[in-house]
């Protein structure tokens, strides 16, 4: 997979390697700073192989937890807009759908404070994920949970009741110790292709938001709809969407935020020729326009971060609200054009 999510994973691992004194492979010519939306599969594999050679499976899992090193990336901002582990997983599922990932994380069972998950191939995919791919995804989810302030996160890797005992570990980005021991515990699981079976447990009585909100972009975005001739409640909803455009802003959720019954909200908006869908899409399009002009992030990354279902949806809705496609808008107006 060479999509922007995969490219973000490579950026994370390369930055984490450097931060912890490891040496990443040379960046291919034309991929300076790895800031593009696509990274060749060969380079992705060389990064993983380099991590394994210099540290092992334990190091790979620990490095993937360093999501703080992706601060400013659209993927980072989108994932860390979650409030808890289930919401984080819902956002991860959106990312999988957006990039049409060959692999997915499925929920096997859920109860308060416990999630049983499986990382596996979609029905249309020819191959199951490699053990290293599963560990990298798990590391990101663990690191994001840690960044969200989740308390007492415990992860069990392996198939319950299997002959190979599971590995139990805790969310902790520190790789200064224990990596060799962790590799020893993970190696048999990798050999048995069991690294994609996870049980996550955490404290439910603590709701931990990060101490600071993730980077929203080049500047504050909550004002972007203020000049529109909308009623107060519409501006209230727009500012709410602009704070976290990645979230699933359903009519019921917006009505709850506004303190109104669903039908009352819809009736009020209809009186002004508005709808929840129009407000949400207008807000998302305006955030996207700002990111298109003020950052070098790829179109697919921006579309995902701004809450669109996929890139065609982003292109279609942006053109409907702005008057031109995202690519044409950036070409026409970015960098003072």
Short mmCIF file of C-alpha atoms in Angstrom, two decimals, residues 26 32 42 46 49 117 141 153 278 331:
data_model
loop_
_atom_site.label_atom_id
_atom_site.label_comp_id
_atom_site.label_asym_id
_atom_site.label_seq_id
_atom_site.Cartn_x
_atom_site.Cartn_y
_atom_site.Cartn_z
CA UNK A 26 18.84 6.96 2.96
CA UNK A 32 13.17 14.95 0.58
CA UNK A 42 10.53 -0.69 -1.58
CA UNK A 46 13.71 -1.06 3.72
CA UNK A 49 14.01 -4.13 7.67
CA UNK A 117 -9.44 -6.88 17.82
CA UNK A 141 -3.07 2.69 18.23
CA UNK A 153 -3.88 0.49 28.87
CA UNK A 278 -24.95 22.00 4.27
CA UNK A 331 -2.93 25.66 -8.36
#
